[in-house]
mmCIF file of C-alpha atoms in Angstrom:
data_model
loop_
_atom_site.group_PDB
_atom_site.id
_atom_site.type_symbol
_atom_site.label_atom_id
_atom_site.label_comp_id
_atom_site.label_asym_id
_atom_site.label_seq_id
_atom_site.Cartn_x
_atom_site.Cartn_y
_atom_site.Cartn_z
ATOM 1 C CA MET F 1 75.089 26.916 -91.560
ATOM 2 C CA VAL F 2 76.466 29.694 -89.419
ATOM 3 C CA ALA F 3 72.926 30.867 -88.594
ATOM 4 C CA LYS F 4 71.901 27.375 -87.557
ATOM 5 C CA ARG F 5 74.935 27.072 -85.298
ATOM 6 C CA HIS F 6 74.115 30.331 -83.498
ATOM 7 C CA PHE F 7 70.507 29.177 -83.049
ATOM 8 C CA ARG F 8 71.617 25.892 -81.401
ATOM 9 C CA ARG F 9 73.898 27.784 -78.982
ATOM 10 C CA ALA F 10 71.024 30.013 -77.985
ATOM 11 C CA LEU F 11 68.902 26.952 -77.225
ATOM 12 C CA GLU F 12 71.647 25.311 -75.125
ATOM 13 C CA ARG F 13 72.117 28.285 -72.827
ATOM 14 C CA GLY F 14 69.093 27.218 -70.471
ATOM 15 C CA MET F 15 67.304 29.520 -68.000
ATOM 16 C CA SER F 16 68.748 32.718 -66.774
ATOM 17 C CA LEU F 17 69.337 33.517 -63.068
ATOM 18 C CA ILE F 18 66.298 35.758 -63.020
ATOM 19 C CA GLU F 19 64.124 32.935 -64.294
ATOM 20 C CA VAL F 20 65.475 30.544 -61.620
ATOM 21 C CA LEU F 21 64.812 33.077 -58.860
ATOM 22 C CA VAL F 22 61.269 33.657 -60.089
ATOM 23 C CA ALA F 23 60.638 29.886 -60.167
ATOM 24 C CA VAL F 24 62.034 29.458 -56.636
ATOM 25 C CA ALA F 25 59.889 32.317 -55.351
ATOM 26 C CA ILE F 26 56.776 30.806 -56.880
ATOM 27 C CA GLY F 27 57.644 27.411 -55.352
ATOM 28 C CA LEU F 28 58.180 28.916 -51.900
ATOM 29 C CA ILE F 29 54.859 30.730 -52.086
ATOM 30 C CA GLY F 30 53.163 27.460 -53.002
ATOM 31 C CA ILE F 31 54.842 25.591 -50.143
ATOM 32 C CA LEU F 32 53.853 28.370 -47.727
ATOM 33 C CA ILE F 33 50.222 28.180 -48.848
ATOM 34 C CA MET F 34 50.152 24.378 -48.561
ATOM 35 C CA THR F 35 51.803 24.460 -45.110
ATOM 36 C CA GLN F 36 49.326 27.034 -43.856
ATOM 37 C CA ALA F 37 46.454 24.972 -45.222
ATOM 38 C CA TYR F 38 47.855 21.855 -43.544
ATOM 39 C CA LEU F 39 48.305 23.605 -40.188
ATOM 40 C CA THR F 40 44.782 25.028 -40.340
ATOM 41 C CA SER F 41 43.395 21.606 -41.218
ATOM 42 C CA ASP F 42 45.409 19.982 -38.434
ATOM 43 C CA GLU F 43 44.158 22.489 -35.871
ATOM 44 C CA PHE F 44 40.589 21.924 -37.040
ATOM 45 C CA ASN F 45 41.121 18.159 -36.849
ATOM 46 C CA LYS F 46 42.522 18.400 -33.320
ATOM 47 C CA ALA F 47 39.638 20.592 -32.213
ATOM 48 C CA THR F 48 37.123 18.167 -33.726
ATOM 49 C CA LEU F 49 38.768 15.109 -32.161
ATOM 50 C CA GLY F 50 39.120 16.908 -28.816
ATOM 51 C CA ALA F 51 35.466 17.930 -28.778
ATOM 52 C CA GLY F 52 34.459 14.390 -29.768
ATOM 53 C CA GLY F 53 36.616 12.946 -26.979
ATOM 54 C CA ALA F 54 35.079 15.276 -24.413
ATOM 55 C CA GLN F 55 31.611 14.348 -25.678
ATOM 56 C CA THR F 56 32.386 10.640 -25.255
ATOM 57 C CA ASN F 57 34.018 11.063 -21.850
ATOM 58 C CA GLY F 58 31.179 13.183 -20.515
ATOM 59 C CA ASN F 59 28.523 10.761 -21.713
ATOM 60 C CA VAL F 60 30.355 7.727 -20.303
ATOM 61 C CA ALA F 61 30.858 9.457 -16.936
ATOM 62 C CA LEU F 62 27.227 10.500 -16.737
ATOM 63 C CA PHE F 63 25.991 7.048 -17.813
ATOM 64 C CA THR F 64 28.136 5.382 -15.137
ATOM 65 C CA LEU F 65 26.783 7.615 -12.395
ATOM 66 C CA GLU F 66 23.210 7.329 -13.660
ATOM 67 C CA ARG F 67 23.345 3.524 -13.681
ATOM 68 C CA GLU F 68 24.647 3.424 -10.114
ATOM 69 C CA VAL F 69 22.077 5.882 -8.792
ATOM 70 C CA ARG F 70 19.255 3.881 -10.375
ATOM 71 C CA MET F 71 20.440 0.849 -8.374
ATOM 72 C CA ALA F 72 20.992 2.836 -5.174
ATOM 73 C CA GLY F 73 18.945 1.857 -2.151
ATOM 74 C CA TYR F 74 18.051 -1.660 -3.261
ATOM 75 C CA GLY F 75 17.685 -3.812 -0.138
ATOM 76 C CA ILE F 76 17.945 -0.905 2.319
ATOM 77 C CA ASN F 77 14.852 1.078 1.280
ATOM 78 C CA HIS F 78 13.045 0.446 4.554
ATOM 79 C CA SER F 79 12.179 3.045 7.188
ATOM 80 C CA GLY F 80 13.579 0.750 9.874
ATOM 81 C CA ALA F 81 17.042 0.957 8.305
ATOM 82 C CA LEU F 82 17.199 4.436 6.801
ATOM 83 C CA GLY F 83 17.473 6.087 10.217
ATOM 84 C CA CYS F 84 20.777 4.351 10.999
ATOM 85 C CA GLY F 85 23.127 7.093 9.888
ATOM 86 C CA ASP F 86 26.731 5.850 10.174
ATOM 87 C CA PHE F 87 26.671 2.197 11.193
ATOM 88 C CA ASN F 88 29.263 0.126 13.059
ATOM 89 C CA TRP F 89 31.326 -2.315 11.012
ATOM 90 C CA TYR F 90 34.507 -4.316 11.189
ATOM 91 C CA TYR F 91 37.013 -5.981 8.892
ATOM 92 C CA GLU F 92 39.820 -7.932 10.474
ATOM 93 C CA PRO F 93 41.614 -6.337 12.296
ATOM 94 C CA ASN F 94 40.067 -2.820 12.114
ATOM 95 C CA TYR F 95 36.866 -1.134 13.259
ATOM 96 C CA SER F 96 34.961 1.700 11.619
ATOM 97 C CA GLY F 97 35.384 5.248 12.876
ATOM 98 C CA THR F 98 32.099 4.939 14.795
ATOM 99 C CA LEU F 99 33.900 2.536 17.126
ATOM 100 C CA GLY F 100 37.203 4.422 17.201
ATOM 101 C CA GLY F 101 38.830 2.495 14.354
ATOM 102 C CA THR F 102 40.506 3.503 11.108
ATOM 103 C CA LEU F 103 37.969 2.151 8.619
ATOM 104 C CA PRO F 104 35.849 4.860 6.963
ATOM 105 C CA ASN F 105 32.371 5.499 8.288
ATOM 106 C CA ILE F 106 29.559 4.378 5.997
ATOM 107 C CA THR F 107 26.146 6.018 6.052
ATOM 108 C CA LEU F 108 23.270 3.626 5.482
ATOM 109 C CA ALA F 109 21.597 5.507 2.650
ATOM 110 C CA PRO F 110 20.973 5.026 -1.080
ATOM 111 C CA ALA F 111 23.189 7.928 -2.148
ATOM 112 C CA VAL F 112 25.215 10.347 -0.046
ATOM 113 C CA ILE F 113 26.519 13.618 -1.486
ATOM 114 C CA THR F 114 29.720 14.827 0.182
ATOM 115 C CA VAL F 115 30.245 18.560 -0.228
ATOM 116 C CA THR F 116 33.617 20.212 0.402
ATOM 117 C CA ALA F 117 34.026 23.928 -0.293
ATOM 118 C CA GLY F 118 36.202 24.602 -3.331
ATOM 119 C CA LEU F 119 36.373 20.930 -4.365
ATOM 120 C CA PRO F 120 34.232 18.690 -6.576
ATOM 121 C CA ASP F 121 31.377 16.882 -4.848
ATOM 122 C CA GLN F 122 31.533 13.160 -4.130
ATOM 123 C CA ILE F 123 28.705 10.649 -4.457
ATOM 124 C CA THR F 124 28.604 7.436 -2.431
ATOM 125 C CA VAL F 125 25.995 4.869 -3.450
ATOM 126 C CA MET F 126 24.934 1.769 -1.550
ATOM 127 C CA TYR F 127 22.771 -1.183 -2.523
ATOM 128 C CA THR F 128 22.568 -4.887 -1.849
ATOM 129 C CA THR F 129 23.213 -7.755 -4.242
ATOM 130 C CA GLY F 130 22.515 -11.452 -4.317
ATOM 131 C CA GLU F 131 19.450 -13.363 -3.202
ATOM 132 C CA THR F 132 18.279 -11.210 -0.325
ATOM 133 C CA ARG F 133 14.976 -10.767 1.438
ATOM 134 C CA MET F 134 13.574 -7.264 1.239
ATOM 135 C CA VAL F 135 11.855 -7.214 4.620
ATOM 136 C CA PRO F 136 13.732 -7.698 7.899
ATOM 137 C CA THR F 137 13.443 -10.568 10.315
ATOM 138 C CA LYS F 138 13.180 -9.994 14.087
ATOM 139 C CA LEU F 139 15.168 -11.260 17.019
ATOM 140 C CA THR F 140 13.056 -13.643 19.054
ATOM 141 C CA SER F 141 15.318 -13.390 22.105
ATOM 142 C CA THR F 142 17.782 -10.934 23.597
ATOM 143 C CA MET F 143 21.415 -11.648 22.780
ATOM 144 C CA PRO F 144 23.321 -12.696 25.917
ATOM 145 C CA ASN F 145 26.405 -10.961 24.492
ATOM 146 C CA SER F 146 27.506 -9.174 21.343
ATOM 147 C CA SER F 147 29.075 -12.291 19.787
ATOM 148 C CA ALA F 148 26.083 -14.584 20.251
ATOM 149 C CA SER F 149 24.229 -16.281 17.418
ATOM 150 C CA LEU F 150 20.930 -14.662 16.503
ATOM 151 C CA ASP F 151 17.567 -16.280 17.272
ATOM 152 C CA VAL F 152 15.245 -14.991 14.548
ATOM 153 C CA ASP F 153 11.643 -15.482 13.493
ATOM 154 C CA GLY F 154 12.670 -16.873 10.100
ATOM 155 C CA THR F 155 15.805 -17.628 8.082
ATOM 156 C CA THR F 156 14.265 -17.568 4.604
ATOM 157 C CA GLY F 157 16.357 -15.419 2.272
ATOM 158 C CA PHE F 158 19.487 -15.556 4.439
ATOM 159 C CA ASN F 159 22.570 -17.391 3.180
ATOM 160 C CA ASP F 160 25.953 -18.397 4.540
ATOM 161 C CA ASN F 161 28.500 -15.528 4.310
ATOM 162 C CA ASP F 162 25.813 -12.869 3.778
ATOM 163 C CA LEU F 163 26.328 -9.550 5.517
ATOM 164 C CA ILE F 164 23.503 -8.480 7.795
ATOM 165 C CA LEU F 165 22.512 -5.262 9.531
ATOM 166 C CA LEU F 166 21.233 -5.322 13.097
ATOM 167 C CA VAL F 167 19.032 -2.358 14.011
ATOM 168 C CA ASN F 168 17.702 -1.577 17.466
ATOM 169 C CA LYS F 169 14.091 -0.431 17.715
ATOM 170 C CA SER F 170 14.585 1.899 20.652
ATOM 171 C CA GLY F 171 15.510 4.753 18.316
ATOM 172 C CA PRO F 172 15.603 7.033 16.604
ATOM 173 C CA PRO F 173 18.454 7.581 16.659
ATOM 174 C CA TYR F 174 19.110 3.921 15.919
ATOM 175 C CA THR F 175 22.151 1.857 16.791
ATOM 176 C CA CYS F 176 23.073 -0.200 13.737
ATOM 177 C CA THR F 177 25.823 -2.777 13.256
ATOM 178 C CA MET F 178 26.901 -4.728 10.183
ATOM 179 C CA SER F 179 27.905 -8.326 10.863
ATOM 180 C CA GLN F 180 28.376 -11.522 8.871
ATOM 181 C CA ILE F 181 26.575 -14.850 8.866
ATOM 182 C CA SER F 182 28.911 -17.815 9.079
ATOM 183 C CA THR F 183 26.165 -20.470 9.038
ATOM 184 C CA VAL F 184 22.389 -20.371 8.602
ATOM 185 C CA GLN F 185 20.781 -22.885 10.962
ATOM 186 C CA THR F 186 17.379 -23.305 9.330
ATOM 187 C CA ALA F 187 16.011 -25.981 11.675
ATOM 188 C CA SER F 188 16.600 -23.928 14.824
ATOM 189 C CA SER F 189 16.012 -20.500 13.201
ATOM 190 C CA LYS F 190 19.465 -19.228 14.118
ATOM 191 C CA LEU F 191 22.020 -17.118 12.318
ATOM 192 C CA GLN F 192 25.488 -18.176 13.455
ATOM 193 C CA ARG F 193 28.179 -15.449 13.499
ATOM 194 C CA ASN F 194 31.572 -17.039 14.058
ATOM 195 C CA PRO F 195 34.695 -14.940 13.442
ATOM 196 C CA GLY F 196 37.625 -16.116 11.360
ATOM 197 C CA VAL F 197 39.003 -16.165 7.834
ATOM 198 C CA SER F 198 35.631 -16.994 6.286
ATOM 199 C CA ALA F 199 33.838 -14.286 8.286
ATOM 200 C CA PRO F 200 36.307 -11.361 8.601
ATOM 201 C CA HIS F 201 33.480 -8.924 9.407
ATOM 202 C CA ASN F 202 32.978 -10.526 12.850
ATOM 203 C CA PRO F 203 35.385 -9.481 15.626
ATOM 204 C CA SER F 204 36.472 -12.194 18.024
ATOM 205 C CA GLY F 205 34.137 -12.444 21.010
ATOM 206 C CA GLY F 206 31.953 -9.684 19.588
ATOM 207 C CA GLY F 207 34.684 -7.130 20.241
ATOM 208 C CA ALA F 208 33.336 -3.589 20.534
ATOM 209 C CA PHE F 209 30.002 -4.475 18.932
ATOM 210 C CA PRO F 210 26.888 -3.762 21.022
ATOM 211 C CA ALA F 211 24.384 -6.486 21.839
ATOM 212 C CA PHE F 212 20.787 -6.368 20.603
ATOM 213 C CA VAL F 213 17.514 -7.289 22.253
ATOM 214 C CA LYS F 214 14.293 -9.100 21.440
ATOM 215 C CA ASP F 215 12.281 -7.584 18.552
ATOM 216 C CA ASP F 216 15.265 -5.701 17.130
ATOM 217 C CA LEU F 217 15.471 -5.943 13.350
ATOM 218 C CA VAL F 218 17.875 -7.954 11.184
ATOM 219 C CA PHE F 219 18.231 -6.886 7.530
ATOM 220 C CA ASN F 220 19.959 -9.072 4.979
ATOM 221 C CA LEU F 221 22.458 -7.049 2.924
ATOM 222 C CA GLY F 222 23.682 -10.013 0.893
ATOM 223 C CA GLN F 223 26.970 -8.863 -0.610
ATOM 224 C CA PRO F 224 26.495 -5.083 -0.461
ATOM 225 C CA ILE F 225 28.062 -2.585 -2.821
ATOM 226 C CA VAL F 226 29.380 0.680 -1.380
ATOM 227 C CA ARG F 227 30.991 2.834 -4.085
ATOM 228 C CA ASN F 228 32.379 6.324 -3.773
ATOM 229 C CA TYR F 229 32.663 8.432 -6.934
ATOM 230 C CA SER F 230 35.012 11.410 -6.885
ATOM 231 C CA ILE F 231 37.261 13.547 -9.097
ATOM 232 C CA GLY F 232 41.044 13.225 -8.958
ATOM 233 C CA GLY F 233 43.827 13.732 -11.470
ATOM 234 C CA ASP F 234 41.280 15.179 -13.934
ATOM 235 C CA SER F 235 39.451 11.833 -13.971
ATOM 236 C CA LEU F 236 36.256 10.350 -12.606
ATOM 237 C CA ARG F 237 37.344 7.860 -9.932
ATOM 238 C CA VAL F 238 35.628 5.092 -8.001
ATOM 239 C CA ALA F 239 36.535 3.534 -4.662
ATOM 240 C CA GLU F 240 35.032 0.223 -3.546
ATOM 241 C CA ILE F 241 34.948 0.903 0.183
ATOM 242 C CA LEU F 242 34.301 -2.641 1.396
ATOM 243 C CA LEU F 243 36.779 -4.151 -1.061
ATOM 244 C CA ALA F 244 39.418 -1.587 -0.079
ATOM 245 C CA ALA F 245 39.048 -2.729 3.540
ATOM 246 C CA ALA F 246 39.806 -6.264 2.339
ATOM 247 C CA GLY F 247 43.030 -5.127 0.688
ATOM 248 C CA GLY F 248 41.649 -4.143 -2.703
ATOM 249 C CA PRO F 249 42.696 -1.019 -4.648
ATOM 250 C CA ALA F 250 41.858 2.258 -2.937
ATOM 251 C CA THR F 251 40.687 4.037 -6.120
ATOM 252 C CA LEU F 252 40.417 3.327 -9.824
ATOM 253 C CA ASP F 253 40.344 5.937 -12.593
ATOM 254 C CA LEU F 254 37.257 5.346 -14.733
ATOM 255 C CA VAL F 255 36.983 8.225 -17.217
ATOM 256 C CA ASP F 256 39.695 10.710 -18.201
ATOM 257 C CA GLY F 257 39.097 14.385 -18.840
ATOM 258 C CA ILE F 258 36.419 14.872 -16.154
ATOM 259 C CA VAL F 259 37.366 17.822 -13.976
ATOM 260 C CA ASP F 260 34.294 18.538 -11.843
ATOM 261 C CA LEU F 261 31.270 16.767 -10.349
ATOM 262 C CA ARG F 262 28.181 18.318 -8.760
ATOM 263 C CA ALA F 263 25.058 16.738 -7.289
ATOM 264 C CA LEU F 264 21.802 17.679 -5.554
ATOM 265 C CA TYR F 265 19.094 15.726 -3.747
ATOM 266 C CA GLY F 266 15.606 15.965 -5.180
ATOM 267 C CA LYS F 267 13.230 15.963 -2.192
ATOM 268 C CA ASP F 268 9.485 15.609 -1.822
ATOM 269 C CA THR F 269 9.126 17.821 1.248
ATOM 270 C CA ASP F 270 5.346 18.226 1.033
ATOM 271 C CA ASN F 271 4.619 14.504 0.464
ATOM 272 C CA ASN F 272 2.712 15.056 -2.765
ATOM 273 C CA GLY F 273 4.649 12.418 -4.705
ATOM 274 C CA ASP F 274 6.963 14.636 -6.760
ATOM 275 C CA VAL F 275 10.193 16.564 -6.237
ATOM 276 C CA ASP F 276 9.678 20.128 -5.028
ATOM 277 C CA THR F 277 13.069 20.970 -3.486
ATOM 278 C CA TRP F 278 16.645 20.601 -4.754
ATOM 279 C CA ASN F 279 19.573 20.986 -2.345
ATOM 280 C CA ASN F 280 22.686 19.186 -1.112
ATOM 281 C CA THR F 281 21.708 19.115 2.570
ATOM 282 C CA LEU F 282 22.343 15.630 3.944
ATOM 283 C CA PRO F 283 19.149 13.994 5.297
ATOM 284 C CA MET F 284 19.566 12.931 8.927
ATOM 285 C CA THR F 285 16.453 10.902 9.778
ATOM 286 C CA ALA F 286 14.435 8.102 8.216
ATOM 287 C CA VAL F 287 11.653 10.583 7.412
ATOM 288 C CA GLU F 288 14.073 12.902 5.632
ATOM 289 C CA TRP F 289 15.601 10.035 3.640
ATOM 290 C CA GLN F 290 12.149 8.919 2.542
ATOM 291 C CA GLN F 291 11.702 12.374 0.989
ATOM 292 C CA VAL F 292 14.674 11.822 -1.353
ATOM 293 C CA LEU F 293 13.298 10.663 -4.709
ATOM 294 C CA ALA F 294 15.990 11.693 -7.198
ATOM 295 C CA LEU F 295 19.503 13.010 -7.731
ATOM 296 C CA ARG F 296 20.499 15.768 -10.130
ATOM 297 C CA ILE F 297 24.053 15.213 -11.371
ATOM 298 C CA GLY F 298 26.350 17.439 -13.415
ATOM 299 C CA VAL F 299 29.829 16.643 -14.741
ATOM 300 C CA LEU F 300 32.311 18.941 -16.449
ATOM 301 C CA ALA F 301 34.433 17.439 -19.242
ATOM 302 C CA ARG F 302 37.515 19.174 -20.605
ATOM 303 C CA VAL F 303 38.291 19.246 -24.334
ATOM 304 C CA GLY F 304 41.858 17.960 -24.648
ATOM 305 C CA ASN F 305 42.933 20.429 -27.345
ATOM 306 C CA TYR F 306 45.212 23.151 -25.910
ATOM 307 C CA GLU F 307 44.530 26.492 -27.597
ATOM 308 C CA LYS F 308 47.525 28.820 -27.608
ATOM 309 C CA PRO F 309 46.772 32.306 -26.294
ATOM 310 C CA SER F 310 46.578 35.053 -28.867
ATOM 311 C CA GLY F 311 48.211 37.420 -26.423
ATOM 312 C CA ALA F 312 49.578 37.066 -22.921
ATOM 313 C CA ASN F 313 46.524 35.278 -21.531
ATOM 314 C CA CYS F 314 44.399 32.303 -22.584
ATOM 315 C CA THR F 315 40.923 33.143 -23.853
ATOM 316 C CA ALA F 316 39.386 29.799 -24.938
ATOM 317 C CA THR F 317 37.179 29.808 -21.798
ATOM 318 C CA THR F 318 36.824 32.935 -19.707
ATOM 319 C CA THR F 319 33.593 32.324 -17.769
ATOM 320 C CA GLN F 320 32.612 29.565 -15.356
ATOM 321 C CA PRO F 321 30.583 26.754 -17.007
ATOM 322 C CA THR F 322 27.097 26.438 -15.527
ATOM 323 C CA TRP F 323 24.668 23.611 -14.796
ATOM 324 C CA GLN F 324 21.118 23.323 -13.420
ATOM 325 C CA ASP F 325 19.972 25.140 -16.546
ATOM 326 C CA GLY F 326 22.424 27.945 -15.831
ATOM 327 C CA ALA F 327 21.401 28.361 -12.184
ATOM 328 C CA ALA F 328 24.729 27.242 -10.673
ATOM 329 C CA THR F 329 28.387 27.232 -11.691
ATOM 330 C CA PHE F 330 31.085 24.597 -11.475
ATOM 331 C CA THR F 331 33.820 25.677 -9.075
ATOM 332 C CA TRP F 332 36.644 23.349 -10.106
ATOM 333 C CA THR F 333 38.908 26.298 -10.923
ATOM 334 C CA ASP F 334 38.596 30.066 -11.256
ATOM 335 C CA LEU F 335 38.404 30.527 -15.016
ATOM 336 C CA THR F 336 38.007 34.301 -14.647
ATOM 337 C CA THR F 337 41.608 34.661 -13.437
ATOM 338 C CA VAL F 338 43.460 35.816 -16.552
ATOM 339 C CA THR F 339 46.700 33.973 -15.752
ATOM 340 C CA ASN F 340 44.972 30.623 -15.244
ATOM 341 C CA GLN F 341 46.221 28.149 -17.860
ATOM 342 C CA ALA F 342 42.935 26.237 -17.546
ATOM 343 C CA ARG F 343 41.462 29.005 -19.710
ATOM 344 C CA CYS F 344 43.416 27.570 -22.675
ATOM 345 C CA TYR F 345 40.941 24.665 -22.886
ATOM 346 C CA ARG F 346 37.262 24.433 -23.735
ATOM 347 C CA TYR F 347 34.725 22.531 -21.615
ATOM 348 C CA ARG F 348 31.510 20.594 -22.047
ATOM 349 C CA VAL F 349 28.744 20.324 -19.442
ATOM 350 C CA PHE F 350 26.697 17.139 -19.033
ATOM 351 C CA GLU F 351 23.840 16.844 -16.579
ATOM 352 C CA THR F 352 20.846 14.674 -15.879
ATOM 353 C CA THR F 353 18.172 13.961 -13.289
ATOM 354 C CA VAL F 354 18.047 10.366 -12.060
ATOM 355 C CA PRO F 355 15.055 8.957 -10.151
ATOM 356 C CA ILE F 356 16.082 6.745 -7.229
ATOM 357 C CA ARG F 357 13.507 4.120 -8.085
ATOM 358 C CA ASN F 358 14.212 2.005 -5.002
ATOM 359 C CA MET F 359 13.205 4.963 -2.853
ATOM 360 C CA ILE F 360 10.084 5.585 -4.891
ATOM 361 C CA TRP F 361 9.130 1.890 -4.415
ATOM 362 C CA ARG F 362 10.380 1.734 -0.845
ATOM 363 C CA PHE F 363 9.068 -0.335 2.045
ATOM 364 C CA VAL F 364 7.482 1.518 4.944
#
């Protein structure tokens, strides 16, 4: 009995302190391993999601630009209009800069690349919409003043409230003015241009607009689209220039995580039907614009995953990303500067070549 009693006491004593400490140590090692595995997995997950987000953002940005460039030039792809350069226009109560006003100047062209040293490029596209005629009508008489209705050789394809472009034939350089039809008078072959709430693009009494003479051209722009694409706040942005003049929003952010934009004109300088020169030199004449057959576009998307530096400086990206098959670099920021925090992110390059089909199928 005594032996049994001693045996029970031995069983009731439990684990010793050494055993508890060993168990705790083993548990802590296990927790440490699991935590490290979780952190590694989380970092991998963030990197994967960040790369996937950049892939999506870059593709969406490039698709948006590509779609716009494919539409560019519709309705204005005529040699009689392409030599206009910056045209006169008005929206109550302001004039364009060409007439000393505060409204932005608009170049009559399918796509204009704006280049500013040290900043992303901008692309402005223009095309017409609605039921428009593709060939111009002519004035059959000289306008007695700049506010007069237009006597034309045909009103087919013109509609009330359409915007029109008047182009003199004494150029180049041409004098071009955008105006608005208030009423189409089919029976008398006239395009009435009254000012007012329904026609805010017509200044009262013709204002500072020039008059035009017999045989000058009248193009129907319908309801034109003029969109400027730029980079701001690490996003691809768009500005509807004509809508902004009417009180619409100045800019809208379209795609996040886009930090740079580059573009080049593809030009057929030897008239053999294909692109032989790529540059960002703005065409100035109708002949030069007719040489533009394509745009090459590159966008730089940033992966949203911040990678902590292993030392004092970030090393995720240390060289400038390139485009044009490595022939040119993006210049959004100097990634070779070791203290630049932008080096803590990775980047993806997206580029494409877009034919401007409305220039390829243009009217002479």
